[in-house]
Tab-separated table of C-alpha atoms in Angstrom:
chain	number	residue	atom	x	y	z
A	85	UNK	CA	64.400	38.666	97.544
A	86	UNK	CA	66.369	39.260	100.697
A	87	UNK	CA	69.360	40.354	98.968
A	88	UNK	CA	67.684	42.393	96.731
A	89	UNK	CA	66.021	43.931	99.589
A	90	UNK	CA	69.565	44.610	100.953
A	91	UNK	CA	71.316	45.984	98.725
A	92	UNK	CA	68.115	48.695	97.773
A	93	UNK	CA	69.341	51.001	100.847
A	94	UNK	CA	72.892	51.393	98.875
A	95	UNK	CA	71.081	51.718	95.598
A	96	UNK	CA	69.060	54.560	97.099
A	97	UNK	CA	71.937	56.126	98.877
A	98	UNK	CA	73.854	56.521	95.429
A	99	UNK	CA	70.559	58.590	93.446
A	100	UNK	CA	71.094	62.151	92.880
A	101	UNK	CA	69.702	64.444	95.179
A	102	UNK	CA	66.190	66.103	95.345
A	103	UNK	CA	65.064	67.512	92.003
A	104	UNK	CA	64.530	70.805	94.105
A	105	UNK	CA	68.320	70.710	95.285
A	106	UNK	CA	69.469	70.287	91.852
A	107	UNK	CA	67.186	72.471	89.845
A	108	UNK	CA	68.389	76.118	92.445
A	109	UNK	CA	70.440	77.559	89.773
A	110	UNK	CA	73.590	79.687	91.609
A	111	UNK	CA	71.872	83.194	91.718
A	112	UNK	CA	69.176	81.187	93.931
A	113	UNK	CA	66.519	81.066	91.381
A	114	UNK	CA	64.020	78.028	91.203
A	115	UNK	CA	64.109	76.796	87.856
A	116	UNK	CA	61.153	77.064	85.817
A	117	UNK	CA	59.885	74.057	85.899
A	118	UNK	CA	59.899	73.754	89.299
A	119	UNK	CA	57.888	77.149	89.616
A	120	UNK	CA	55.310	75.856	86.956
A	121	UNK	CA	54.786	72.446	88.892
A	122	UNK	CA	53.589	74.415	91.470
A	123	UNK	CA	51.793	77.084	90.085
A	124	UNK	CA	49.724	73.807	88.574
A	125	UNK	CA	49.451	72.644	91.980
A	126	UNK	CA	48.049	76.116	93.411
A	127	UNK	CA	45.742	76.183	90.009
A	128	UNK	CA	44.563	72.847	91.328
A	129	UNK	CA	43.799	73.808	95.088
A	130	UNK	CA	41.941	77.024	93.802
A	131	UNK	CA	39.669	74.798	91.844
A	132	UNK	CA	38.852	72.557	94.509
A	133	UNK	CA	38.437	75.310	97.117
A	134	UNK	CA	35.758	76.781	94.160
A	135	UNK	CA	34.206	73.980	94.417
A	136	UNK	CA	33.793	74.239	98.125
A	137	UNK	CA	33.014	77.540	98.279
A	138	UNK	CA	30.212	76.822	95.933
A	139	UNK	CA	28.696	73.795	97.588
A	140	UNK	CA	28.697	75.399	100.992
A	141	UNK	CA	26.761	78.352	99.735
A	142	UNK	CA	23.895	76.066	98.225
A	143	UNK	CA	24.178	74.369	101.261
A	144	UNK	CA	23.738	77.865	102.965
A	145	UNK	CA	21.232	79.368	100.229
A	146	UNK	CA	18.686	75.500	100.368
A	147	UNK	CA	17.110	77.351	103.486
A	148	UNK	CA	17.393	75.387	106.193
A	149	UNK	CA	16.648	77.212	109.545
A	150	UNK	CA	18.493	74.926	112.014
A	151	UNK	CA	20.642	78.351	113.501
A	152	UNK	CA	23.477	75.802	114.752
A	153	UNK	CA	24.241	74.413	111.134
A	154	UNK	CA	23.651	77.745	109.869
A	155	UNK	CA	26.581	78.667	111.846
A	156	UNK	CA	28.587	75.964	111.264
A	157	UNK	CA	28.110	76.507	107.167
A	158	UNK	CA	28.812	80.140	107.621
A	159	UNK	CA	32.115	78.883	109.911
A	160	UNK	CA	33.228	76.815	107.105
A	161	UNK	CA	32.556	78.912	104.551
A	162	UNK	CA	34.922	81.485	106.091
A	163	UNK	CA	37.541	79.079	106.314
A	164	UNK	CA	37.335	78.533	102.751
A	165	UNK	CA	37.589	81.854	102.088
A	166	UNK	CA	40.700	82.562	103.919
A	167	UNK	CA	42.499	79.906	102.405
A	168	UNK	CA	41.265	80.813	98.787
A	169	UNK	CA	42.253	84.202	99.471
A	170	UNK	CA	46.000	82.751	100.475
A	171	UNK	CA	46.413	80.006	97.598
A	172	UNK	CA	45.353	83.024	95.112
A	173	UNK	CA	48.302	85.470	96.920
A	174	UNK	CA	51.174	82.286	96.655
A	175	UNK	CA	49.430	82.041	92.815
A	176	UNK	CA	50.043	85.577	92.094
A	177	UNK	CA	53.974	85.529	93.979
A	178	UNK	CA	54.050	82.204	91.459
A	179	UNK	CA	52.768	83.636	88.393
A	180	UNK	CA	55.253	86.732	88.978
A	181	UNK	CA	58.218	84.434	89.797
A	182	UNK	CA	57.323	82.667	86.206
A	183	UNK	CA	57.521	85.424	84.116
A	184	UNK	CA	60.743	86.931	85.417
A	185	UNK	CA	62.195	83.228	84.720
C-alpha cells in the first residue's frame, strides 16, 4: 500500500490537464459542452432558489406578527431575490453563449 501510495503523486502529475484547459478552442471559445454543464448547473441553482423564494413567502404569508422575524423573512427573502435575479442574468449570458456555439 505504501508504494502504491507513492508512486500516485507521479501518476497524477502525468494526467492531462483540466477539462476546461483543454476544451478553450484557439479563437477562445468554451466548447459546448462545457457551456451546457453549466447552464445545467445555473438551471439547477434557479430551481433551488424557487424553492426558497417560495418557502420564505409562506413563511411570510402564515401570519405571524413577531415584527423581528418578520424582518428577518423579509431580509432573507431579498437576498434570495438578488441572487435569483443574478443566476437568471449568467443563465441568459449562458443560453446566448450556447446558441452562437
Amino acid at each position: 500500500r505504501r508504494r502504491a501510495a507513492q508512486r500516485a503523486p507521479a501518476a497524477r502529475a502525468t494526467k492531462r490537464p483540466a477539462t476546461r484547459e483543454r476544451s478553450r478552442p484557439a479563437d477562445g471559445r468554451r466548447a459546448p459542452s462545457i457551456v451546457r454543464k453549466e447552464l445545467k448547473e445555473a438551471e439547477r441553482e434557479l430551481e433551488r432558489l424557487q424553492r426558497r423564494h417560495d418557502q420564505l413567502v409562506a413563511e411570510v404569508g402564515a401570519g405571524t406578527t413577531d415584527h423581528a422575524e418578520l424582518a428577518r423573512l423579509g431580509a432573507e427573502l431579498a437576498e434570495v431575490d438578488e441572487r435569483r435575479r443574478q443566476v437568471e442574468d449568467r443563465w441568459l449570458a449562458l443560453a446566448e453563449e450556447a446558441e452562437s456555439t
